[in-house]
mmCIF file of C-alpha atoms and ligand atoms in Angstrom:
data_model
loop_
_atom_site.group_PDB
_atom_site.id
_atom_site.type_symbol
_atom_site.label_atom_id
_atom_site.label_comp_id
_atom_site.label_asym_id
_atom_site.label_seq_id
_atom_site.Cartn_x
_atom_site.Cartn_y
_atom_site.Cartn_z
ATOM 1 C CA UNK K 1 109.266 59.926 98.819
ATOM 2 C CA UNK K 2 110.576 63.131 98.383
ATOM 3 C CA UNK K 3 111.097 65.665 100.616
ATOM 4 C CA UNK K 4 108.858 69.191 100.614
ATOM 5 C CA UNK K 5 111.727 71.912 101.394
ATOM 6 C CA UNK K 6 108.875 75.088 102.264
ATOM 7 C CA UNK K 7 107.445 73.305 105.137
ATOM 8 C CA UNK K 8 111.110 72.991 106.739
ATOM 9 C CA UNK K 9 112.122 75.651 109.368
ATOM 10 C CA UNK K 10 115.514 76.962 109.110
ATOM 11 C CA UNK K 11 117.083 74.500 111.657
ATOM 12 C CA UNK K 12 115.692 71.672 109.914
ATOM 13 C CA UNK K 13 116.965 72.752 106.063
ATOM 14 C CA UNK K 14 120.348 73.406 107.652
ATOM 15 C CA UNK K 15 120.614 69.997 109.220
ATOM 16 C CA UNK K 16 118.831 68.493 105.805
ATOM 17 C CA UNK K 17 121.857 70.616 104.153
ATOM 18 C CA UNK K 18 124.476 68.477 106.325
ATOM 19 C CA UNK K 19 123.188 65.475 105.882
ATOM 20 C CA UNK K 20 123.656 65.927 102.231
ATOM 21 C CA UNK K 21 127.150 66.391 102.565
ATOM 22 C CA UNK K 22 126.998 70.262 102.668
ATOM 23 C CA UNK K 23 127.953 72.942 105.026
ATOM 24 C CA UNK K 24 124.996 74.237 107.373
ATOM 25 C CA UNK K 25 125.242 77.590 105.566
ATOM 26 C CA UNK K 26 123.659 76.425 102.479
ATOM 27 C CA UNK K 27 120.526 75.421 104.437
ATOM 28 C CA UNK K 28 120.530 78.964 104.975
ATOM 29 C CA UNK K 29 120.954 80.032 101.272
ATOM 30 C CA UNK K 30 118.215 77.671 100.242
ATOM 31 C CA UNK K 31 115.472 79.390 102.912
ATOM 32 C CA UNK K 32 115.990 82.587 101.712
ATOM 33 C CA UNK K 33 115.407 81.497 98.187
ATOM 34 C CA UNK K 34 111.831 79.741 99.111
ATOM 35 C CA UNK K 35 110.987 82.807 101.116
ATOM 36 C CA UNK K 36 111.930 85.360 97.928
ATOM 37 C CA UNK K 37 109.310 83.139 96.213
ATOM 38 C CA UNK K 38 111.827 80.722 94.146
ATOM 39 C CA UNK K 39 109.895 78.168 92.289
ATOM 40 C CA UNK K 40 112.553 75.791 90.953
ATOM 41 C CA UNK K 41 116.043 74.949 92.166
ATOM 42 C CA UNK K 42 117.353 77.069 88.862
ATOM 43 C CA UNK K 43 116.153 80.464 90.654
ATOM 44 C CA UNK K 44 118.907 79.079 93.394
ATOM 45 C CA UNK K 45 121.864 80.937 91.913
ATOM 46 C CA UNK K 46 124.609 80.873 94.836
ATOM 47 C CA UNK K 47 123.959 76.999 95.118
ATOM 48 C CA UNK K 48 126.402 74.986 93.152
ATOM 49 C CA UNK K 49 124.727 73.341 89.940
ATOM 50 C CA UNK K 50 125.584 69.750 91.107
ATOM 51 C CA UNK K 51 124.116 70.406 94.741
ATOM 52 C CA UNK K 52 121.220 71.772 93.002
ATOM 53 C CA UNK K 53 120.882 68.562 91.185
ATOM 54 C CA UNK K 54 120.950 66.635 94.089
ATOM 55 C CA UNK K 55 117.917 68.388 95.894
ATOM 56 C CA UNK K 56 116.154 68.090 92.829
ATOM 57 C CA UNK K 57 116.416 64.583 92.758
ATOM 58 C CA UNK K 58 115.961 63.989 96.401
ATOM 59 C CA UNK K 59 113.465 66.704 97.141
ATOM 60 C CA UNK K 60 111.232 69.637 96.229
ATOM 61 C CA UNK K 61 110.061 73.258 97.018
ATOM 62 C CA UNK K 62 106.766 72.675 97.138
ATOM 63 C CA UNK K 63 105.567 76.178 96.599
ATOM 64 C CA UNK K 64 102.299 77.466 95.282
ATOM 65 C CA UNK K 65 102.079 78.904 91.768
ATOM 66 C CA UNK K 66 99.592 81.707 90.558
ATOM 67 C CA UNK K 67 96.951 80.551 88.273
ATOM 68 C CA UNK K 68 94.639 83.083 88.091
ATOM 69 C CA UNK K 69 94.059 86.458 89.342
ATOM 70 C CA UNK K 70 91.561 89.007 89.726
ATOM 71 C CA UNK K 71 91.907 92.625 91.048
ATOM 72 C CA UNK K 72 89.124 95.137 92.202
ATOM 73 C CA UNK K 73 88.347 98.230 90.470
ATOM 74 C CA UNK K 74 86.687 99.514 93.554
ATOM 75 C CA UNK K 75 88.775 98.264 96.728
ATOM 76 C CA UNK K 76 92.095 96.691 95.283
ATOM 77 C CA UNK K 77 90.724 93.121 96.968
ATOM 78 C CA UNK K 78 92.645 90.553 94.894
ATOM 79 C CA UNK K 79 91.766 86.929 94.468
ATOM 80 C CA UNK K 80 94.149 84.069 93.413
ATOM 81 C CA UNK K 81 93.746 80.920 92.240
ATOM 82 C CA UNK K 82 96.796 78.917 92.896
ATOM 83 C CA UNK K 83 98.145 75.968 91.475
ATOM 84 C CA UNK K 84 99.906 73.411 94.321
ATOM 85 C CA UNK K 85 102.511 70.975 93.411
ATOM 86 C CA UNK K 86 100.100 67.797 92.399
ATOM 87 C CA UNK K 87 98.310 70.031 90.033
ATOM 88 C CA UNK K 88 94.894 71.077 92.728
ATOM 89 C CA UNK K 89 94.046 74.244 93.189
ATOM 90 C CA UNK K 90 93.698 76.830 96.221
ATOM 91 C CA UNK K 91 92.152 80.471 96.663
ATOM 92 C CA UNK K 92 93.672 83.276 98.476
ATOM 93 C CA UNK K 93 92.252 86.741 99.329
ATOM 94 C CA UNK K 94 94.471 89.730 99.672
ATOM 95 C CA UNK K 95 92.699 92.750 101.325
ATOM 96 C CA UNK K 96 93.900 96.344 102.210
ATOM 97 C CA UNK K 97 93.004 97.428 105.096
ATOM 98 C CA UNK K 98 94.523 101.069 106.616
ATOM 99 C CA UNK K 99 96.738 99.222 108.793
ATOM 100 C CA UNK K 100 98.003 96.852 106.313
ATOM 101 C CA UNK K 101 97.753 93.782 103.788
ATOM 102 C CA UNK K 102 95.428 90.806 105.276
ATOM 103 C CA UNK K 103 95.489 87.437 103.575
ATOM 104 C CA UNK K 104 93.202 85.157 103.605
ATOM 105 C CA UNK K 105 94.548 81.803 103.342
ATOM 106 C CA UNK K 106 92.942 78.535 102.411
ATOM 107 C CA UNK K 107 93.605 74.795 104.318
ATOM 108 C CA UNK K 108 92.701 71.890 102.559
ATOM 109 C CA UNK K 109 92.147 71.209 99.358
ATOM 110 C CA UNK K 110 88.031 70.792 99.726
ATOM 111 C CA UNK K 111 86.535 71.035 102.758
ATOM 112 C CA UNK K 112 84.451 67.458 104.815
ATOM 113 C CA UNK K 113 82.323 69.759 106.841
ATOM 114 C CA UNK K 114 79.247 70.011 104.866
ATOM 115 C CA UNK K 115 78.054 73.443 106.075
ATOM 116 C CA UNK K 116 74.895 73.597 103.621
ATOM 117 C CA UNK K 117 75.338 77.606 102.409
ATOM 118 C CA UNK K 118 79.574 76.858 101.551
ATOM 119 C CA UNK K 119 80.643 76.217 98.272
ATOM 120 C CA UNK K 120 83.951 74.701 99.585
ATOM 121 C CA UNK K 121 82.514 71.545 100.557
ATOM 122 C CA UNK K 122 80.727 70.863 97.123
ATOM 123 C CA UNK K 123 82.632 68.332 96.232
ATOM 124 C CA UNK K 124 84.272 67.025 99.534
ATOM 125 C CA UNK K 125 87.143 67.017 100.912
ATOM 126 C CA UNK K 126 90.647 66.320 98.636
ATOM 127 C CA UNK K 127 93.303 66.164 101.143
ATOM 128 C CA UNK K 128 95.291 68.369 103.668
ATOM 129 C CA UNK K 129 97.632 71.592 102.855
ATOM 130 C CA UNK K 130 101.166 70.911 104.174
ATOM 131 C CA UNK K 131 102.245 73.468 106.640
ATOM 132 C CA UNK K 132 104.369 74.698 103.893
ATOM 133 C CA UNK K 133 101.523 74.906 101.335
ATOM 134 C CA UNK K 134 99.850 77.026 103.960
ATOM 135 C CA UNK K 135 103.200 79.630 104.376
ATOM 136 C CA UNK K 136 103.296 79.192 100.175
ATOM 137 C CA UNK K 137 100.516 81.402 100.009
ATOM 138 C CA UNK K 138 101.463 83.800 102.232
ATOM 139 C CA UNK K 139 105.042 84.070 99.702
ATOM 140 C CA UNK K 140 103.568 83.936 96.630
ATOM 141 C CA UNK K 141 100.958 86.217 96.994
ATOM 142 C CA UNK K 142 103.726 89.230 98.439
ATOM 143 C CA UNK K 143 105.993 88.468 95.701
ATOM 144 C CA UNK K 144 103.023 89.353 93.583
ATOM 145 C CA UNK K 145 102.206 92.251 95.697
ATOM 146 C CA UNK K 146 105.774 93.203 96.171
ATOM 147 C CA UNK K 147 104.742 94.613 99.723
ATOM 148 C CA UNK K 148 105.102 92.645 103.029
ATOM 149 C CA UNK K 149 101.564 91.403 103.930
ATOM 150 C CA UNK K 150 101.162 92.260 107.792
ATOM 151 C CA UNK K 151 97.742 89.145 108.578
ATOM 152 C CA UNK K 152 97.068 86.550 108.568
ATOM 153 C CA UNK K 153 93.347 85.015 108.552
ATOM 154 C CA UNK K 154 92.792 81.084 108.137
ATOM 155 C CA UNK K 155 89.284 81.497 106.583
ATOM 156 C CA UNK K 156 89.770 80.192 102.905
ATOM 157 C CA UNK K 157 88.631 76.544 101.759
ATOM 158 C CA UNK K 158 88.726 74.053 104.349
ATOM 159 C CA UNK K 159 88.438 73.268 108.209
ATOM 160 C CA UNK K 160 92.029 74.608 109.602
ATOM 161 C CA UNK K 161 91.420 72.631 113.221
ATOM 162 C CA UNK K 162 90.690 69.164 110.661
ATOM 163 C CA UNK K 163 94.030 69.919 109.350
ATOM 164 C CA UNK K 164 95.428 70.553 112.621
ATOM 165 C CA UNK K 165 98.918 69.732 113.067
ATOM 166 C CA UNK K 166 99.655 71.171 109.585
ATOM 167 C CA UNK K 167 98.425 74.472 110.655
ATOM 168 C CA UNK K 168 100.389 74.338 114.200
ATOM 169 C CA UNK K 169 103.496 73.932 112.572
ATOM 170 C CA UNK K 170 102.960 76.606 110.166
ATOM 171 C CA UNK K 171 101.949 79.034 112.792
ATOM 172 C CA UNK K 172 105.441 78.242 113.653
ATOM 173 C CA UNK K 173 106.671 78.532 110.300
ATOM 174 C CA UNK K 174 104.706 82.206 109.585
ATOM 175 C CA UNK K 175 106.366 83.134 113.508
ATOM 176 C CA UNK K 176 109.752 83.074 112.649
ATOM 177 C CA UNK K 177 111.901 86.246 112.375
ATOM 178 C CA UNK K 178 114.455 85.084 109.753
ATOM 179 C CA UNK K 179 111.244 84.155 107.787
ATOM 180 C CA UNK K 180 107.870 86.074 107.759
ATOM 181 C CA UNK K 181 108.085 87.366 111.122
ATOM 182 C CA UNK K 182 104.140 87.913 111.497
ATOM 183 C CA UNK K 183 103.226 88.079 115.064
ATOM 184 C CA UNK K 184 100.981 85.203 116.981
ATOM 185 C CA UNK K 185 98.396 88.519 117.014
ATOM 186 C CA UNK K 186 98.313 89.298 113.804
ATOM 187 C CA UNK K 187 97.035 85.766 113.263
ATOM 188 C CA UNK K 188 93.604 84.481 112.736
ATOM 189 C CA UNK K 189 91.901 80.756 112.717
ATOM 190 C CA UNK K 190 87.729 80.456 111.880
ATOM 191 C CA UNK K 191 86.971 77.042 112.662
ATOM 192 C CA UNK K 192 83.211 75.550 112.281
ATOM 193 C CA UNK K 193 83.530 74.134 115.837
ATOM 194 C CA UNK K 194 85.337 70.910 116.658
ATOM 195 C CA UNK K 195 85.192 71.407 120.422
ATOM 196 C CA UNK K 196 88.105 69.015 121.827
ATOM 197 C CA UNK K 197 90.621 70.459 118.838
ATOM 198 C CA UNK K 198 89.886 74.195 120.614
ATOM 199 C CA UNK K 199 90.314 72.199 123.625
ATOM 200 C CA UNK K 200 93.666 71.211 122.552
ATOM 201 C CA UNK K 201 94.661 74.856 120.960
ATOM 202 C CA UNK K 202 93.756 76.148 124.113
ATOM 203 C CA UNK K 203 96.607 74.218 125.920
ATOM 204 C CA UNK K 204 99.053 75.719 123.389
ATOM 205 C CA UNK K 205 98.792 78.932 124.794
ATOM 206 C CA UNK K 206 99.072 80.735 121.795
ATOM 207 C CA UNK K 207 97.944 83.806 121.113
ATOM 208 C CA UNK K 208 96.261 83.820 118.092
ATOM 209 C CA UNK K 209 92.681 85.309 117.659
ATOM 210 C CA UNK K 210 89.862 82.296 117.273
ATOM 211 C CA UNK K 211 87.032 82.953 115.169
ATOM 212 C CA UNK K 212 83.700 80.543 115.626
ATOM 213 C CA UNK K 213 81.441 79.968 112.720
ATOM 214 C CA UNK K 214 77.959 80.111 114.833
ATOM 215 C CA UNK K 215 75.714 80.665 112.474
ATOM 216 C CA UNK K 216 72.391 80.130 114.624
ATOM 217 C CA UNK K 217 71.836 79.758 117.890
ATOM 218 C CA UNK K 218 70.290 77.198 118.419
ATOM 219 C CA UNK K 219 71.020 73.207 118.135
ATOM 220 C CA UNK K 220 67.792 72.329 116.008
ATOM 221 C CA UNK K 221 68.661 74.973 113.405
ATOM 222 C CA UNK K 222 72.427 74.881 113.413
ATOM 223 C CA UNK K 223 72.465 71.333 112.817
ATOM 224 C CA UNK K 224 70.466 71.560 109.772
ATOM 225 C CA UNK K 225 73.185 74.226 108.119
ATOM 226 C CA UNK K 226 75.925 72.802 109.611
ATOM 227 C CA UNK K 227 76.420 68.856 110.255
ATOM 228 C CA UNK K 228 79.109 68.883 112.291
ATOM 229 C CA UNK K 229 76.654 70.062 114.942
ATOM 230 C CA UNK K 230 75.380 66.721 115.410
ATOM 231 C CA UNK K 231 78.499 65.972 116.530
ATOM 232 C CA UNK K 232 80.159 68.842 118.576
ATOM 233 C CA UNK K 233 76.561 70.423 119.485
ATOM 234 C CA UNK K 234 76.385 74.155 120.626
ATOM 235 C CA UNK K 235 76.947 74.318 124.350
ATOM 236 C CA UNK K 236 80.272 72.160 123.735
ATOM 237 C CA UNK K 237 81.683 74.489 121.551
ATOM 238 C CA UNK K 238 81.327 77.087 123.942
ATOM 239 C CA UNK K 239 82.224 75.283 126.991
ATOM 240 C CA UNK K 240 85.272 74.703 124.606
ATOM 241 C CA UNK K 241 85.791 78.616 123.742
ATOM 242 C CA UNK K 242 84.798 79.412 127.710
ATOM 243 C CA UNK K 243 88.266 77.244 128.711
ATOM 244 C CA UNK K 244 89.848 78.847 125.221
ATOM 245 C CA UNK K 245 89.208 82.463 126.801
ATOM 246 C CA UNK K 246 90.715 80.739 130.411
ATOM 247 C CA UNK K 247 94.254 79.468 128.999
ATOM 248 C CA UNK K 248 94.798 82.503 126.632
ATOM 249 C CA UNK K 249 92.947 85.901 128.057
ATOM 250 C CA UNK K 250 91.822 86.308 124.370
ATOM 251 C CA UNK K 251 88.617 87.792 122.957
ATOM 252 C CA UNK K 252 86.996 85.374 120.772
ATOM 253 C CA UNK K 253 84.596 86.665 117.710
ATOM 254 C CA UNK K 254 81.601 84.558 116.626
ATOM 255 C CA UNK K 255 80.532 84.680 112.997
ATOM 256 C CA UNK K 256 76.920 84.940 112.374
ATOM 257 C CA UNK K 257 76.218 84.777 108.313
ATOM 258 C CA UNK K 258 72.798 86.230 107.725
ATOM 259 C CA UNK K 259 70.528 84.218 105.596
ATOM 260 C CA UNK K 260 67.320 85.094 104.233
ATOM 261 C CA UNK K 261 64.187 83.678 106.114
ATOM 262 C CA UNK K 262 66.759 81.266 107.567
ATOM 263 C CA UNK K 263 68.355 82.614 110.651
ATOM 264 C CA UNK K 264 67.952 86.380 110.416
ATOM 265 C CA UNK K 265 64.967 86.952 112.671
ATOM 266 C CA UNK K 266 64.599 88.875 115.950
ATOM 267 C CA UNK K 267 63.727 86.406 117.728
ATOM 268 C CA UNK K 268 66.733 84.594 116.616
ATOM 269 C CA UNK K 269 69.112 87.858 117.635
ATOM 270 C CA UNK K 270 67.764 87.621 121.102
ATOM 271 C CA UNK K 271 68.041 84.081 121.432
ATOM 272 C CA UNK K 272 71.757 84.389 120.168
ATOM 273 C CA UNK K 273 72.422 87.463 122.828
ATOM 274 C CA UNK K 274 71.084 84.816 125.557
ATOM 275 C CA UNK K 275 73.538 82.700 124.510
ATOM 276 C CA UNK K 276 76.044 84.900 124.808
ATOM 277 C CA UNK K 277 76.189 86.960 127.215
ATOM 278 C CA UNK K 278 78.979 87.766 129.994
ATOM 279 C CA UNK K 279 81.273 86.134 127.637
ATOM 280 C CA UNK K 280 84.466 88.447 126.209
ATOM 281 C CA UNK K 281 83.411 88.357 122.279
ATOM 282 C CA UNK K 282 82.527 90.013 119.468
ATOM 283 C CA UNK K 283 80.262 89.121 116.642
ATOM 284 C CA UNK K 284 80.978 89.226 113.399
ATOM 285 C CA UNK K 285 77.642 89.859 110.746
ATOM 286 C CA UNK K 286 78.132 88.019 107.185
ATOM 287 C CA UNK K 287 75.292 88.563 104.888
ATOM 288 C CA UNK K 288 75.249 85.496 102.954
ATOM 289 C CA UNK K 289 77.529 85.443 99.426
ATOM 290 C CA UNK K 290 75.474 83.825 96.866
ATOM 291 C CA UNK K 291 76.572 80.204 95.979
ATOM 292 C CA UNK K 292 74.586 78.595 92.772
ATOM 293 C CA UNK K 293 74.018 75.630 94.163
ATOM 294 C CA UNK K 294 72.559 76.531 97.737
ATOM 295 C CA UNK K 295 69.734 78.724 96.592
ATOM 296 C CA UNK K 296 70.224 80.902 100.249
ATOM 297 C CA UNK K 297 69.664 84.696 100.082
ATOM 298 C CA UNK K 298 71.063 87.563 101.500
ATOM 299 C CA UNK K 299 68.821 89.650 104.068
ATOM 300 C CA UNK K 300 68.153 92.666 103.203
ATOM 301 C CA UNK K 301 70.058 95.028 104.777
ATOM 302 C CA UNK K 302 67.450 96.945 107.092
ATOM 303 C CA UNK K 303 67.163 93.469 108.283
ATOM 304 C CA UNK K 304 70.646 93.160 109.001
ATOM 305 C CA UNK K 305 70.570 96.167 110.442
ATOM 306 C CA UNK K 306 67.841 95.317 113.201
ATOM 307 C CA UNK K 307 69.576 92.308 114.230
ATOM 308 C CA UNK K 308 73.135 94.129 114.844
ATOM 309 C CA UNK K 309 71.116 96.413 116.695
ATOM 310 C CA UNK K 310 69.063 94.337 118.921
ATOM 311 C CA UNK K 311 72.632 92.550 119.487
ATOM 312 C CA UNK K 312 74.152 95.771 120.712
ATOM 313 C CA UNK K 313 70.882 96.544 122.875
ATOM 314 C CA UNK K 314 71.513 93.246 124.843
ATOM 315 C CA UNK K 315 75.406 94.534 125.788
ATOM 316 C CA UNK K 316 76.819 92.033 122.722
ATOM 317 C CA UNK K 317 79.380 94.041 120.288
ATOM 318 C CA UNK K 318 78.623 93.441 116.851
ATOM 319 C CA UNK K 319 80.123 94.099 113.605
ATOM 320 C CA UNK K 320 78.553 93.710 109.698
ATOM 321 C CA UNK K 321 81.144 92.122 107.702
ATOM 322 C CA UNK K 322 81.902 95.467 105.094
ATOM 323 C CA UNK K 323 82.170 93.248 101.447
ATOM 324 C CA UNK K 324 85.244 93.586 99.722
ATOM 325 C CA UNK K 325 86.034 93.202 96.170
ATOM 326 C CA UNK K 326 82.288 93.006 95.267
ATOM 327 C CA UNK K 327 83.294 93.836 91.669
ATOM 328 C CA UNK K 328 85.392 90.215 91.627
ATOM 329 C CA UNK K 329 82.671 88.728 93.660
ATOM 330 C CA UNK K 330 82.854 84.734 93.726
ATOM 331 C CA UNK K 331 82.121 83.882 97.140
ATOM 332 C CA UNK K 332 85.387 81.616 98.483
ATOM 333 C CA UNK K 333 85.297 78.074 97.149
ATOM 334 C CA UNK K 334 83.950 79.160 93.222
ATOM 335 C CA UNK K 335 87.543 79.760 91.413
ATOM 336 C CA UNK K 336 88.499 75.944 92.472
ATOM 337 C CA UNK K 337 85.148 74.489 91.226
ATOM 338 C CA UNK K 338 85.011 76.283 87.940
ATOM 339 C CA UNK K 339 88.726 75.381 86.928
ATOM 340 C CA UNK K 340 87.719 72.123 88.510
ATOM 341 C CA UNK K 341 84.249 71.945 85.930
ATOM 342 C CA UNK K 342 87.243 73.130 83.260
ATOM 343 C CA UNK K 343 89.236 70.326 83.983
ATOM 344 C CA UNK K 344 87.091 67.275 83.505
HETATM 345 N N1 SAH Q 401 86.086 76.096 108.013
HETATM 346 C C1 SAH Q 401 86.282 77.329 108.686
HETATM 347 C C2 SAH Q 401 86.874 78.449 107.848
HETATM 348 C C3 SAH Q 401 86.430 78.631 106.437
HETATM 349 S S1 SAH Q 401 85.022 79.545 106.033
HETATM 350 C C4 SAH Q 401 84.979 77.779 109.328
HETATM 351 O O1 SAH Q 401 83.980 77.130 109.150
HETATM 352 O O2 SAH Q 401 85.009 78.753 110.076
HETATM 353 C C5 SAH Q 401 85.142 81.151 106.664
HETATM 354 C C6 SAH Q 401 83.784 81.725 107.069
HETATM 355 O O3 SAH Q 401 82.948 81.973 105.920
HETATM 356 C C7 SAH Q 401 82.994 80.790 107.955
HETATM 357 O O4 SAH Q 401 82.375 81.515 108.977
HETATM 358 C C8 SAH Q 401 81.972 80.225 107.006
HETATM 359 O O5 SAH Q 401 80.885 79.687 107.674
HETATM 360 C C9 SAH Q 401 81.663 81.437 106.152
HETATM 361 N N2 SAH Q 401 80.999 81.138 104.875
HETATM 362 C C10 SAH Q 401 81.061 80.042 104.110
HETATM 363 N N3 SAH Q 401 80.292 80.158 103.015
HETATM 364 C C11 SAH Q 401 79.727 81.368 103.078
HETATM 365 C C12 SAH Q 401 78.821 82.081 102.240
HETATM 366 N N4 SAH Q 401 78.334 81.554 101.130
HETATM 367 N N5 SAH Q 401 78.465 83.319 102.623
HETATM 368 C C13 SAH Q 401 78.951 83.879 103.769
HETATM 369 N N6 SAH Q 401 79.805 83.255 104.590
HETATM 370 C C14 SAH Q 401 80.184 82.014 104.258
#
């Protein structure tokens, strides 16, 4: 099998370097390359042609390609569809924010979770991004840009903490200064809830911000929108973010997407402040991005409104998710299943 040269850290491409017969300094030459964005061994121009041939027979980049893209008129939110190595396909988010570029970054191909109002799970899940798939994105999208992109959010298709070595070493990748150089902070993981893998992030100690896809509060309702309830049920996964908040000191934010008649109530904001309370977090309001197939609808937003408030009137910080790029509006997961649809 060949080798995928993006998910290497510079150590590890120097010593693949001198194990090819090479000097440790073209390990160096070929990192720089993948992080200007090269695509094929022939961008490589300061590596000789016959080591060149060698990698390509023995290995390869393993970078993401553009394959479609779509700007916004009204809030220069770009989307990308992007092409991996064995021909599936990815999305990516760019947003501008004041303080800088935030990506959001997808990783797996597909998604296993199920959560009934996503339409990354549609059709399962495909496989795992490598960790280098996962810093592709991150490449691709600021050669595009030509800007340095400053965040980092793990909230595209796919359950990061199912993929979850993959994403550790690429928060390693992302980390280093010779590379990226994008802080631990400056990173962000939304997981649907598998309590022990938390567990386990926790006892990294790193300081990344977690983001936990709620989505109702309580056990009879939440399993209904989101299977993988049954399994890691509510008060695990915040037993699991209580020990999370222990080992790191960091604020964790809760996302609550609003759906119509489905989770929006009152009653359901106090029920969700009860749960929360005396814990350091935030919630995050997402009205509900229309997906064909799950026939959910958005709350209106004095509804919306009236359960941020009632949040904020039981001590609980809250926060409705502004939309971006409204005008290129195909809620995360669409891009791959049309060119999928296109495909067969
Ligand atoms: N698997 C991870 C990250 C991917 S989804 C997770 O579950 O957190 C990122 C966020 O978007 C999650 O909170 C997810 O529940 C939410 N989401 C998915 N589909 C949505 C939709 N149609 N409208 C609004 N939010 C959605």
């Amino acid at each position: 099998m060949k080798t995928e040269l993006i998910s290497l850290t510079l150590s590890e491409l120097e010593e693949l370097a001198q194990s090819m017969s090479q000097p440790k300094f073209r390990g160096k030459q070929i990192y720089e390359w993948i992080y200007k964005g090269a695509e094929t061994f022939d961008d490589m121009k300061n590596i000789p042609k016959d080591f060149r041939q060698k990698l390509s027979e023995q290995t390869y980049i393993g970078a993401v390609k553009i394959c479609e893209k779509y700007v916004s008129d009204i809030d220069e939110t770009r989307k990308y569809l992007l092409e991996l190595s064995d021909g599936n396909f990815v999305e990516s988010v760019l947003m501008k924010y004041e303080y800088g570029y935030t990506i959001c970054i997808s990783t797996q191909v597909g998604c296993r979770m199920g959560c009934k109002f996503c339409a990354s799970t549609i059709g399962g899940k495909e496989r795992d991004l490598t960790a280098g798939e996962l810093l592709s994105q991150i490449v691709c999208v600021q050669k595009d840009l030509g800007q340095r992109i400053s965040n980092v959010v793990m909230m595209g298709i796919g359950e990061p903490l199912d993929n979850f070595e993959n994403v550790l070493k690429f928060i390693e990748l992302v980390n280093a200064p010779q590379g990226l150089n994008i802080g631990q902070r400056h990173i962000s993981l939304s997981t649907c809830g598998i309590a022990d893998k938390i567990r386990e992030l926790a006892d990294r100690k790193l300081q990344i911000t977690l983001l936990i896809s709620l989505h109702a509060p309580d056990n009879e309702k939440r399993s209904k929108i989101m299977p993988v309830n049954r399994k890691y049920p509510i008060e695990e996964v915040l037993s699991a973010c209580d020990y999370y908040i222990e080992k790191t000191g960091r604020r964790i934010s809760f996302e609550y997407t609003l759906i119509s008649g489905v989770n929006d109530s009152i009653d359901e904001a106090e029920k969700l402040a009860v749960l929360l309370l005396g814990r350091l977090c935030h919630v995050n309001l997402i009205p509900v991005n229309r997906v064909e197939e799950t026939g959910f609808q958005k709350s209106a937003k004095q509804g919306i409104n009236a359960f941020k408030n009632h949040l904020e009137k039981r001590g609980i910080a809250a926060t409705v998710r502004r939309e971006m790029g409204s005008d290129i509006n195909a809620a995360c997961g669409q891009l791959r299943k049309k060119k999928n649809r296109e495909n067969t």
